[in-house]
Amino acid sequence: MQNIHSDKILILDFGAQYTQLIARRVREIGVYCEIWAWDHDPTEIARFAPKGIILSGGPESTTEPGSPRAPAAVFELGVPVLGICYGMQTMAVQLGGRTEGGHTREFGHARLALTSPCVLWEGLRESAASSPVYGEGESWMGRPTSAISDPPSANPGALPATLDVWMSHGDRVTALPPGFVATAATRDLPIAAMADDRRRFYGVQFHPEVTHTPRGTELLRHFVVTLCGCATLWTPANIIEDAVARVRALVGGERVLLGLSGGVDSSVVAALLERAIGEQLVCVFVDTGLLRYREGDQVMATMAEHMGVRVIRVDAAERYFAALAGVGDPEAKRKVIGRLFVEIFEEEAAKLADIRWLAQGTIYPDVIESAGSKTGKAHVIKSHHNVGGLPERMHLKLIEPLRELFKDEVRRIGVELGLPREMVYRHPFPGPGLGVRVLGEVKPEYVELLQRADDIFIGELCAQGLYDKVSQAFAVFLPVKSVGVVGDARAYEWVIALRAVETVDFMTAHWAHLPYDFLNHVSSRIINELRGVSRVVYDISGKPPATIEWE
């Protein structure tokens, strides 16, 4: 079996909001990569043995004392280095150039003129019609990609004279380091890219990882595949084969317990472990009563009947509603829901014999965020629902088969494993479930109304071909009553809010501009079909300042 981790790229993170997007692009190309902090131990960087290094952007200024710098070892390993935005600036400063602030800032779309040839630009000699990461008509930050892309080149062998790119910077490189040449410029930026072909060091002031740089993926592909010489082994089939082999080697003949939530991550873990160890896997599905409409039955039908996974279903709705009675604070609700899950899970685990391992659906963004929290680089916006303390409490060894994968990779291997696509590509759902989509106190009658309203909303999105055009959509129950007229009679009933957003990384989001006729149809259905709802509203808040979820 091929070692899918042998050819790898290291991304050093300087705090940019797009760092994870760089990693996702590299992996979509088919090359394994990891994200480490810019101040990571240089000896570990050398031991990691990357075939190339990418320096991310960041919010700091290289003109300020004490601003982040790449370890000197980065430029001594003899591998290609690509600096993006701040990464280009720190490369310039560290190698003998100069940066300045106080010039015209560039944020948004810019037209880049290629002023000098360099090996990095050679990746653009292919046709501009190469498949983008996101399809024609899809949007990023609220703008269609087609609005800023160049038409296909009439001469696929020629370099383009200009590129549409996405800028986000204040400082700029004003003096090149020895050995470098300027390779691109914009109207306001004389040095928008630089290159030292001899040492294979490259810097670009724009962001090739975002879809607003239509040919950015071609540049990244050329860098990691051609310049760094990486084989494209990071594919769903290879990832599954590697994960199955590692699980079998780690677990041997011992039994594994998994808390199955019905979400994408735990479902993919279940399918993967089923393929790897079969009957050695036991799943406990705690039906909290806070899931989507009829979701508990769907989980059992998919996992137990279709996939052949052994699943123990625990109907715990009454316990959850009793525990949540009188609790209205969002953080308090999350803690109640998480604590009760642990109690029930432990109760069920105690009934099982010879369990040695606990499986969890930890994915790579969780690992990155956890590392950031430990170094003080991350802030807690809201607590997450997980079972992080269970391995120690239950004296079990921990196995996390997805901890190297981004969410989009988890989805792709889920389909490869045979899970239904409509299940794997469902929109994100919070760990505490509808407990944080019912504002204030959670009552059974509120949850029932919300489940039905949400089902109508999602069903109509699917029926009208809009579901895959938004990143996340859901209904929220508002604990306020509003006067309405239902069939000639005065009604004083509850309010349902609808929420739909478009986003790339869920760090920022724009509200989705759903058609008015569609919203009118959904509103009419909810009010007419659900006794107890008199008004439907649509949330047009972006993130920031709002979060995607209401609680």
Coordinates of C-alpha atoms in Angstrom, one line a residue:
M1 CA 0.0 0.0 0.0
Q2 CA 1.3 3.5 -0.9
N3 CA 2.2 5.8 1.9
I4 CA -0.2 8.7 1.4
H5 CA 1.6 10.9 3.9
S6 CA 5.1 10.6 2.3
D7 CA 4.7 13.6 -0.1
K8 CA 3.5 16.4 2.1
I9 CA 3.3 20.2 2.4
L10 CA 3.7 22.2 5.6
I11 CA 1.6 25.3 6.0
L12 CA 2.8 27.8 8.7
D13 CA -0.1 29.8 10.1
F14 CA 0.4 33.5 10.8
G15 CA -3.2 33.9 11.9
A16 CA -5.0 34.4 8.6
Q17 CA -8.7 33.6 8.5
Y18 CA -8.0 31.8 5.2
T19 CA -5.3 29.4 6.4
Q20 CA -7.6 26.4 6.6
L21 CA -8.7 27.2 3.1
I22 CA -5.1 27.0 1.8
A23 CA -4.9 23.5 3.3
R24 CA -8.2 22.5 1.8
R25 CA -7.1 23.6 -1.6
V26 CA -3.8 21.7 -1.4
R27 CA -5.7 18.5 -0.3
E28 CA -8.2 18.9 -3.1
I29 CA -5.3 18.9 -5.4
G30 CA -4.4 15.5 -3.9
V31 CA -1.5 16.3 -1.6
Y32 CA -1.4 15.8 2.1
C33 CA -0.6 18.9 4.2
E34 CA -0.7 20.0 7.8
I35 CA -1.1 23.4 9.5
W36 CA 1.4 24.4 12.2
A37 CA 1.8 27.7 14.1
W38 CA 4.4 30.1 12.7
D39 CA 6.5 29.7 15.9
H40 CA 6.6 25.9 15.8
D41 CA 9.8 24.1 16.9
P42 CA 12.3 24.3 13.9
T43 CA 13.6 20.8 14.7
E44 CA 10.1 19.4 14.4
I45 CA 9.7 21.2 11.1
A46 CA 12.9 19.5 9.8
R47 CA 11.8 16.1 11.2
F48 CA 8.4 16.5 9.4
A49 CA 10.4 16.6 6.1
P50 CA 7.9 18.5 4.0
K51 CA 8.5 18.7 0.2
G52 CA 7.4 22.3 0.3
I53 CA 6.3 25.1 2.7
I54 CA 3.6 27.7 2.4
L55 CA 3.6 30.8 4.7
S56 CA 0.0 32.0 5.2
G57 CA -1.3 35.5 5.5
G58 CA -2.0 37.1 8.8
P59 CA -3.3 40.2 10.6
E60 CA 0.0 41.5 11.9
S61 CA 2.4 44.1 10.4
T62 CA 6.0 43.2 9.6
T63 CA 6.8 46.8 10.3
E64 CA 6.0 46.4 14.0
P65 CA 8.6 45.2 16.5
G66 CA 8.1 41.6 17.6
S67 CA 5.7 40.7 14.7
P68 CA 5.7 37.0 13.8
R69 CA 8.6 35.6 11.7
A70 CA 9.1 32.2 10.0
P71 CA 11.7 30.0 11.6
A72 CA 15.0 30.5 9.8
A73 CA 15.1 26.8 9.2
V74 CA 12.3 27.3 6.6
F75 CA 14.7 28.9 4.2
E76 CA 17.5 26.4 5.0
L77 CA 15.7 23.1 4.2
G78 CA 16.3 23.4 0.5
V79 CA 12.6 23.0 -0.4
P80 CA 10.3 25.4 -2.3
V81 CA 8.6 28.1 -0.2
L82 CA 5.5 30.1 -1.2
G83 CA 4.6 33.2 0.9
I84 CA 1.1 34.4 0.7
C85 CA 0.2 38.0 1.7
Y86 CA 1.9 38.4 5.1
G87 CA 3.9 35.3 4.3
M88 CA 5.4 37.2 1.3
Q89 CA 6.1 40.2 3.5
T90 CA 7.9 38.3 6.2
M91 CA 9.9 36.4 3.6
A92 CA 11.0 39.7 2.1
V93 CA 12.0 41.1 5.5
Q94 CA 13.8 38.0 6.7
L95 CA 15.8 37.5 3.5
G96 CA 17.0 41.1 3.3
G97 CA 14.2 43.1 1.7
R98 CA 12.0 45.8 3.2
T99 CA 8.3 46.4 3.8
E100 CA 6.4 49.6 4.5
G101 CA 2.9 50.6 5.7
G102 CA 1.0 53.8 5.0
H103 CA 0.5 53.2 1.3
T104 CA -2.8 52.7 -0.5
R105 CA -4.5 49.6 0.9
E106 CA -6.0 47.0 -1.3
F107 CA -9.0 45.0 -0.2
G108 CA -11.0 43.0 -2.8
H109 CA -10.8 42.4 -6.5
A110 CA -7.7 43.6 -8.3
R111 CA -6.2 43.1 -11.8
L112 CA -2.7 41.7 -11.7
A113 CA -0.2 42.3 -14.5
L114 CA 2.4 39.7 -14.9
T115 CA 5.6 41.8 -15.4
S116 CA 8.4 39.1 -15.4
P117 CA 8.5 35.4 -16.2
C118 CA 9.1 33.0 -13.3
V119 CA 8.7 29.3 -12.8
L120 CA 5.5 29.8 -10.6
W121 CA 3.7 31.5 -13.6
E122 CA 4.4 28.4 -15.8
G123 CA 1.4 26.7 -14.1
L124 CA -0.8 29.2 -15.9
R125 CA 0.2 28.1 -19.4
E126 CA -2.7 25.6 -19.3
S127 CA -6.1 26.6 -20.4
A128 CA -7.9 29.0 -18.2
A129 CA -11.0 26.8 -18.6
S130 CA -9.5 24.3 -16.1
S131 CA -12.1 23.1 -13.6
P132 CA -12.4 25.5 -10.6
V133 CA -12.8 24.2 -7.1
Y134 CA -16.3 25.7 -7.0
G135 CA -18.7 25.5 -10.0
E136 CA -19.8 28.2 -12.3
G137 CA -22.3 30.5 -10.7
E138 CA -21.4 29.5 -7.1
S139 CA -20.5 32.4 -4.8
W140 CA -17.9 33.5 -2.4
M141 CA -18.5 36.4 0.0
G142 CA -21.8 37.0 -1.8
R143 CA -20.3 37.4 -5.4
P144 CA -20.7 35.0 -8.2
T145 CA -17.3 33.6 -9.4
S146 CA -18.4 34.1 -13.0
A147 CA -18.5 37.8 -12.4
I148 CA -14.7 38.1 -12.1
S149 CA -13.3 35.3 -14.1
D150 CA -11.4 35.8 -17.4
P151 CA -12.7 34.0 -20.5
P152 CA -10.8 30.9 -21.6
S153 CA -7.5 31.7 -23.3
A154 CA -7.5 31.4 -27.1
N155 CA -3.9 30.1 -26.9
P156 CA -3.6 27.5 -24.1
G157 CA 0.2 27.6 -24.4
A158 CA 0.5 31.3 -23.7
L159 CA 0.9 33.0 -20.4
P160 CA -2.0 35.4 -19.6
A161 CA -1.0 39.1 -19.5
T162 CA -3.2 39.7 -16.5
L163 CA -4.9 37.8 -13.7
D164 CA -8.0 38.6 -11.6
V165 CA -7.0 38.2 -8.0
W166 CA -8.3 38.9 -4.5
M167 CA -6.2 41.3 -2.3
S168 CA -6.4 41.9 1.4
H169 CA -3.5 43.9 2.7
G170 CA -2.2 47.2 4.0
D171 CA 1.5 46.8 4.1
R172 CA 3.6 46.1 1.0
V173 CA 7.1 45.0 -0.1
T174 CA 9.0 48.1 -1.2
A175 CA 12.5 46.6 -1.6
L176 CA 13.3 43.1 -2.9
P177 CA 15.7 40.7 -1.1
P178 CA 18.9 39.8 -2.9
G179 CA 18.3 37.3 -5.6
F180 CA 14.6 38.1 -6.1
V181 CA 12.8 39.8 -9.0
A182 CA 9.4 41.4 -9.1
T183 CA 7.1 39.3 -11.2
A184 CA 3.7 41.1 -11.0
A185 CA 2.2 44.4 -10.2
T186 CA -1.2 46.1 -9.8
R187 CA -2.2 49.7 -10.5
D188 CA -1.3 50.7 -6.9
L189 CA 1.3 48.0 -6.0
P190 CA 4.6 47.8 -7.9
I191 CA 5.6 44.6 -6.2
A192 CA 2.6 42.3 -6.1
A193 CA 4.6 39.1 -6.5
M194 CA 8.3 38.2 -6.3
A195 CA 10.4 35.2 -7.2
D196 CA 13.9 33.7 -6.7
D197 CA 13.8 30.8 -9.1
R198 CA 17.3 29.5 -8.1
R199 CA 16.2 28.9 -4.5
R200 CA 12.6 28.2 -5.5
F201 CA 11.3 31.0 -3.2
Y202 CA 8.1 32.7 -4.2
G203 CA 5.8 35.4 -2.8
V204 CA 2.4 36.6 -3.9
Q205 CA 0.6 39.5 -2.3
F206 CA -2.8 38.2 -3.4
H207 CA -4.8 35.1 -2.1
P208 CA -4.7 32.2 -4.5
E209 CA -6.7 30.0 -2.1
V210 CA -10.0 32.0 -2.5
T211 CA -12.4 31.5 -5.3
H212 CA -12.2 35.3 -6.1
T213 CA -8.8 34.4 -7.6
P214 CA -10.2 32.2 -10.4
R215 CA -6.9 30.7 -11.4
G216 CA -5.5 30.4 -7.9
T217 CA -5.9 26.7 -7.7
E218 CA -3.8 26.3 -10.9
L219 CA -1.0 28.2 -9.2
L220 CA -1.2 26.1 -6.0
R221 CA -1.3 22.9 -8.1
H222 CA 1.8 23.9 -10.0
F223 CA 3.6 24.8 -6.8
V224 CA 2.8 21.6 -4.9
V225 CA 2.9 19.1 -7.8
T226 CA 5.5 20.5 -10.2
L227 CA 7.8 22.6 -8.1
C228 CA 7.6 20.5 -4.9
G229 CA 7.3 17.2 -6.7
C230 CA 4.4 15.8 -4.7
A231 CA 2.5 12.8 -5.9
T232 CA -1.3 13.2 -5.8
L233 CA -2.0 10.3 -3.5
W234 CA -4.5 12.0 -1.2
T235 CA -7.7 10.6 -2.6
P236 CA -10.8 9.3 -0.9
A237 CA -10.1 5.7 -1.8
N238 CA -6.5 5.9 -0.6
I239 CA -7.6 7.7 2.6
I240 CA -10.0 4.9 3.4
E241 CA -7.5 2.2 2.7
D242 CA -4.9 3.9 4.9
A243 CA -7.4 4.5 7.7
V244 CA -8.7 0.9 7.7
A245 CA -5.2 -0.5 7.9
R246 CA -4.3 1.8 10.8
V247 CA -7.4 1.0 12.7
R248 CA -6.8 -2.8 12.3
A249 CA -3.2 -2.4 13.4
L250 CA -4.2 -0.3 16.4
V251 CA -7.2 -2.2 17.7
G252 CA -6.4 -5.7 16.9
G253 CA -9.1 -8.0 18.1
E254 CA -10.5 -5.6 20.8
R255 CA -14.0 -4.1 20.8
V256 CA -14.7 -0.4 20.1
L257 CA -17.5 1.7 21.4
L258 CA -18.9 4.7 19.4
G259 CA -21.4 7.4 20.4
L260 CA -23.5 7.7 17.3
S261 CA -25.2 11.1 17.0
G262 CA -26.6 10.8 13.5
G263 CA -24.3 13.7 12.3
V264 CA -21.9 13.4 9.5
D265 CA -18.7 12.8 11.5
S266 CA -20.0 10.1 13.7
S267 CA -21.8 8.4 10.9
V268 CA -18.7 8.3 8.7
V269 CA -16.6 7.0 11.7
A270 CA -19.2 4.2 12.1
A271 CA -19.1 3.3 8.5
L272 CA -15.3 3.3 8.4
L273 CA -15.0 1.2 11.6
E274 CA -17.6 -1.2 10.3
R275 CA -15.4 -1.7 7.2
A276 CA -12.3 -2.1 9.3
I277 CA -13.4 -4.3 12.3
G278 CA -17.0 -5.3 11.6
E279 CA -18.7 -6.9 14.7
Q280 CA -16.0 -5.6 17.0
L281 CA -17.8 -2.2 16.8
V282 CA -20.8 -1.3 19.0
C283 CA -22.6 2.0 18.6
V284 CA -24.8 3.8 21.2
F285 CA -27.3 6.2 19.7
V286 CA -28.8 8.5 22.3
D287 CA -32.1 9.9 20.9
T288 CA -32.3 13.1 22.8
G289 CA -35.7 14.2 21.4
L290 CA -33.8 17.3 20.1
L291 CA -33.0 15.9 16.7
R292 CA -34.6 16.9 13.4
Y293 CA -38.0 15.6 12.3
R294 CA -38.0 11.8 12.4
E295 CA -34.2 11.8 12.4
G296 CA -33.9 9.1 15.0
D297 CA -35.7 6.6 12.7
Q298 CA -33.6 7.7 9.7
V299 CA -30.4 7.1 11.7
M300 CA -31.5 3.6 12.5
A301 CA -32.6 2.8 9.0
T302 CA -29.3 4.0 7.5
M303 CA -26.8 2.7 10.0
A304 CA -28.4 -0.4 11.4
E305 CA -30.4 -1.7 8.4
H306 CA -28.5 -0.3 5.4
M307 CA -24.9 -0.3 6.6
G308 CA -25.2 -3.3 9.0
V309 CA -23.7 -1.5 12.0
R310 CA -24.7 -2.7 15.4
V311 CA -26.6 0.2 17.0
I312 CA -28.1 0.4 20.5
R313 CA -30.8 3.1 20.5
V314 CA -31.7 4.8 23.8
D315 CA -34.9 6.8 23.9
A316 CA -33.9 9.6 26.3
A317 CA -36.3 12.4 25.2
E318 CA -38.2 12.5 28.6
R319 CA -34.9 12.7 30.6
Y320 CA -33.7 15.6 28.4
F321 CA -36.9 17.6 28.7
A322 CA -37.0 17.1 32.4
A323 CA -33.3 18.2 32.8
L324 CA -33.9 21.3 30.6
A325 CA -37.1 22.4 32.4
G326 CA -36.6 26.0 33.6
V327 CA -33.2 26.4 31.9
G328 CA -33.1 29.3 29.5
D329 CA -29.5 30.5 29.2
P330 CA -27.8 29.1 26.1
E331 CA -24.5 28.1 27.8
A332 CA -26.4 26.5 30.6
K333 CA -28.5 24.5 28.1
R334 CA -25.4 23.3 26.4
K335 CA -23.9 22.1 29.6
V336 CA -27.0 20.3 30.7
I337 CA -27.3 18.5 27.3
G338 CA -23.6 17.6 27.3
R339 CA -23.6 16.4 30.9
L340 CA -26.7 14.2 30.4
F341 CA -25.3 12.7 27.3
V342 CA -22.2 11.6 29.2
E343 CA -24.4 10.1 32.0
I344 CA -26.5 8.1 29.6
F345 CA -23.6 7.0 27.5
E346 CA -21.8 5.8 30.6
E347 CA -24.9 3.9 31.7
E348 CA -25.1 2.1 28.4
A349 CA -21.4 1.4 28.2
A350 CA -21.5 -0.2 31.7
K351 CA -23.9 -2.8 30.3
L352 CA -21.4 -3.9 27.6
A353 CA -18.5 -6.3 28.3
D354 CA -14.9 -6.2 27.1
I355 CA -14.9 -2.7 25.6
R356 CA -11.4 -1.4 25.3
W357 CA -11.6 1.6 22.9
L358 CA -13.8 4.7 22.5
A359 CA -14.1 6.1 19.0
Q360 CA -14.8 9.8 18.4
G361 CA -15.5 11.9 15.4
T362 CA -12.8 14.5 16.0
I363 CA -11.8 16.2 12.7
Y364 CA -8.8 18.3 11.7
P365 CA -10.3 21.7 12.4
D366 CA -11.1 20.5 16.0
V367 CA -7.4 19.6 16.3
I368 CA -6.3 23.0 15.0
E369 CA -8.7 24.9 17.2
S370 CA -7.6 22.8 20.3
A371 CA -4.0 23.6 19.6
G372 CA -4.8 27.3 19.2
S373 CA -6.7 27.3 22.5
K374 CA -3.8 25.7 24.4
T375 CA -1.4 28.5 23.1
G376 CA -3.9 31.3 23.9
K377 CA -4.5 32.1 20.2
A378 CA -8.2 31.2 20.2
H379 CA -11.2 32.7 22.0
V380 CA -14.2 30.7 23.1
I381 CA -17.4 32.0 21.5
K382 CA -19.6 29.2 22.8
S383 CA -18.9 25.9 24.3
H384 CA -18.9 22.8 22.1
H385 CA -20.9 19.6 22.7
N386 CA -18.5 16.7 22.8
V387 CA -17.4 13.8 24.9
G388 CA -13.9 14.9 25.5
G389 CA -13.6 13.6 29.0
L390 CA -15.0 10.1 28.4
P391 CA -11.9 8.2 27.7
E392 CA -10.3 9.0 31.0
R393 CA -13.5 8.6 33.0
M394 CA -14.3 5.2 31.4
H395 CA -10.6 4.0 31.3
L396 CA -10.8 3.5 27.6
K397 CA -8.2 4.0 24.9
L398 CA -9.1 6.7 22.3
I399 CA -9.3 6.2 18.6
E400 CA -10.1 9.1 16.2
P401 CA -10.0 7.9 12.6
L402 CA -11.0 11.3 11.1
R403 CA -8.6 13.6 13.0
E404 CA -6.5 14.3 9.9
L405 CA -9.5 15.2 7.7
F406 CA -11.4 18.4 6.9
K407 CA -15.2 18.3 6.8
D408 CA -15.3 18.2 3.0
E409 CA -12.9 15.2 3.0
V410 CA -15.1 13.5 5.6
R411 CA -18.1 13.9 3.3
R412 CA -16.2 12.5 0.3
I413 CA -15.1 9.4 2.1
G414 CA -18.6 9.0 3.5
V415 CA -20.0 8.7 0.0
E416 CA -17.1 6.4 -0.9
L417 CA -18.0 4.2 2.0
G418 CA -21.6 3.8 0.8
L419 CA -23.4 6.3 3.0
P420 CA -26.4 8.1 1.2
R421 CA -25.2 11.3 -0.4
E422 CA -28.2 13.2 1.0
M423 CA -27.2 12.2 4.5
V424 CA -23.5 13.0 4.1
Y425 CA -24.0 16.3 2.5
R426 CA -26.6 17.6 4.9
H427 CA -26.1 21.0 6.3
P428 CA -24.2 21.3 9.7
F429 CA -26.3 20.6 12.8
P430 CA -25.3 21.8 16.3
G431 CA -24.2 19.2 18.8
P432 CA -26.9 20.2 21.3
G433 CA -29.5 19.9 18.5
L434 CA -32.7 21.8 18.6
G435 CA -31.9 22.7 22.2
V436 CA -30.1 25.8 20.9
R437 CA -32.6 26.5 18.1
V438 CA -35.5 26.8 20.6
L439 CA -34.6 30.2 22.2
G440 CA -35.0 30.2 26.0
E441 CA -36.5 27.3 27.8
V442 CA -36.9 24.0 25.8
K443 CA -40.3 22.4 26.0
P444 CA -41.6 19.4 24.1
E445 CA -44.4 21.4 22.4
Y446 CA -41.8 24.0 21.2
V447 CA -39.5 21.3 19.8
E448 CA -42.4 19.6 18.0
L449 CA -43.4 22.9 16.3
L450 CA -39.8 23.6 15.4
Q451 CA -39.2 20.2 13.9
R452 CA -42.2 20.5 11.7
A453 CA -41.4 24.0 10.6
D454 CA -37.8 23.1 9.9
D455 CA -38.9 20.0 7.9
I456 CA -41.2 22.2 5.7
F457 CA -38.3 24.7 5.1
I458 CA -35.7 22.1 4.3
G459 CA -38.1 20.1 2.2
E460 CA -39.0 23.1 0.1
L461 CA -35.4 24.0 -0.4
C462 CA -34.7 20.5 -1.7
A463 CA -37.8 20.5 -3.9
Q464 CA -36.9 23.9 -5.5
G465 CA -33.2 22.9 -6.1
L466 CA -32.0 25.5 -3.5
Y467 CA -30.7 23.2 -0.8
D468 CA -27.2 22.8 -2.2
K469 CA -27.0 26.5 -3.2
V470 CA -26.9 27.6 0.5
S471 CA -24.3 26.5 3.1
Q472 CA -26.7 26.1 6.0
A473 CA -30.4 26.6 6.5
F474 CA -32.7 26.0 9.4
A475 CA -35.7 27.3 11.4
V476 CA -35.6 28.8 14.9
F477 CA -38.4 28.9 17.5
L478 CA -38.9 32.3 19.1
P479 CA -40.6 32.3 22.5
V480 CA -42.7 35.3 21.8
K481 CA -46.3 35.5 20.6
S482 CA -47.7 37.6 17.8
V483 CA -51.2 38.6 16.8
G484 CA -52.4 37.0 13.6
V485 CA -55.5 36.2 11.7
V486 CA -56.1 32.5 11.0
G487 CA -59.3 31.8 9.0
D488 CA -61.2 35.0 10.1
A489 CA -60.3 34.4 13.7
R490 CA -57.8 36.3 15.8
A491 CA -54.8 34.2 16.7
Y492 CA -52.1 35.0 19.3
E493 CA -49.4 32.4 18.6
W494 CA -45.7 31.7 18.2
V495 CA -43.1 33.1 15.8
I496 CA -40.8 31.0 13.6
A497 CA -37.6 32.5 12.2
L498 CA -35.9 31.1 9.1
R499 CA -32.2 31.3 8.6
A500 CA -30.1 30.5 5.5
V501 CA -26.5 31.6 4.9
E502 CA -23.8 31.3 2.2
T503 CA -20.2 30.8 3.4
V504 CA -16.9 29.2 2.5
D505 CA -15.4 28.5 5.9
F506 CA -18.2 29.3 8.3
M507 CA -15.9 31.9 9.9
T508 CA -17.8 34.6 8.0
A509 CA -21.2 34.3 6.3
H510 CA -23.7 36.2 4.2
W511 CA -27.4 35.7 4.5
A512 CA -28.8 33.9 1.5
H513 CA -30.9 35.9 -1.0
L514 CA -33.6 33.3 -1.4
P515 CA -36.4 34.2 -3.9
Y516 CA -39.3 36.2 -2.4
D517 CA -41.8 33.8 -3.9
F518 CA -40.1 30.9 -2.3
L519 CA -40.1 32.5 1.1
N520 CA -43.7 33.4 0.7
H521 CA -44.6 29.8 -0.1
V522 CA -42.7 28.4 2.9
S523 CA -44.2 31.0 5.2
S524 CA -47.7 30.1 4.0
R525 CA -47.1 26.4 4.5
I526 CA -45.8 26.8 8.0
I527 CA -48.6 29.1 9.1
N528 CA -51.3 27.1 7.4
E529 CA -50.1 23.6 8.4
L530 CA -48.8 24.2 12.0
R531 CA -51.4 25.1 14.5
G532 CA -49.6 27.4 17.0
V533 CA -47.6 29.6 14.6
S534 CA -48.9 32.9 13.5
R535 CA -45.9 34.6 12.0
V536 CA -42.7 33.7 10.1
V537 CA -39.7 36.0 9.8
Y538 CA -36.5 35.7 7.7
D539 CA -33.1 36.5 9.3
I540 CA -30.9 38.8 7.2
S541 CA -28.0 39.1 9.6
G542 CA -24.4 38.4 8.5
K543 CA -21.6 36.8 10.4
P544 CA -20.1 38.9 11.9
P545 CA -21.7 40.6 13.8
A546 CA -24.3 37.7 14.3
T547 CA -23.3 34.1 14.7
I548 CA -24.9 31.6 12.3
E549 CA -26.8 29.9 15.1
W550 CA -29.0 32.1 17.2
E551 CA -27.7 30.6 20.4

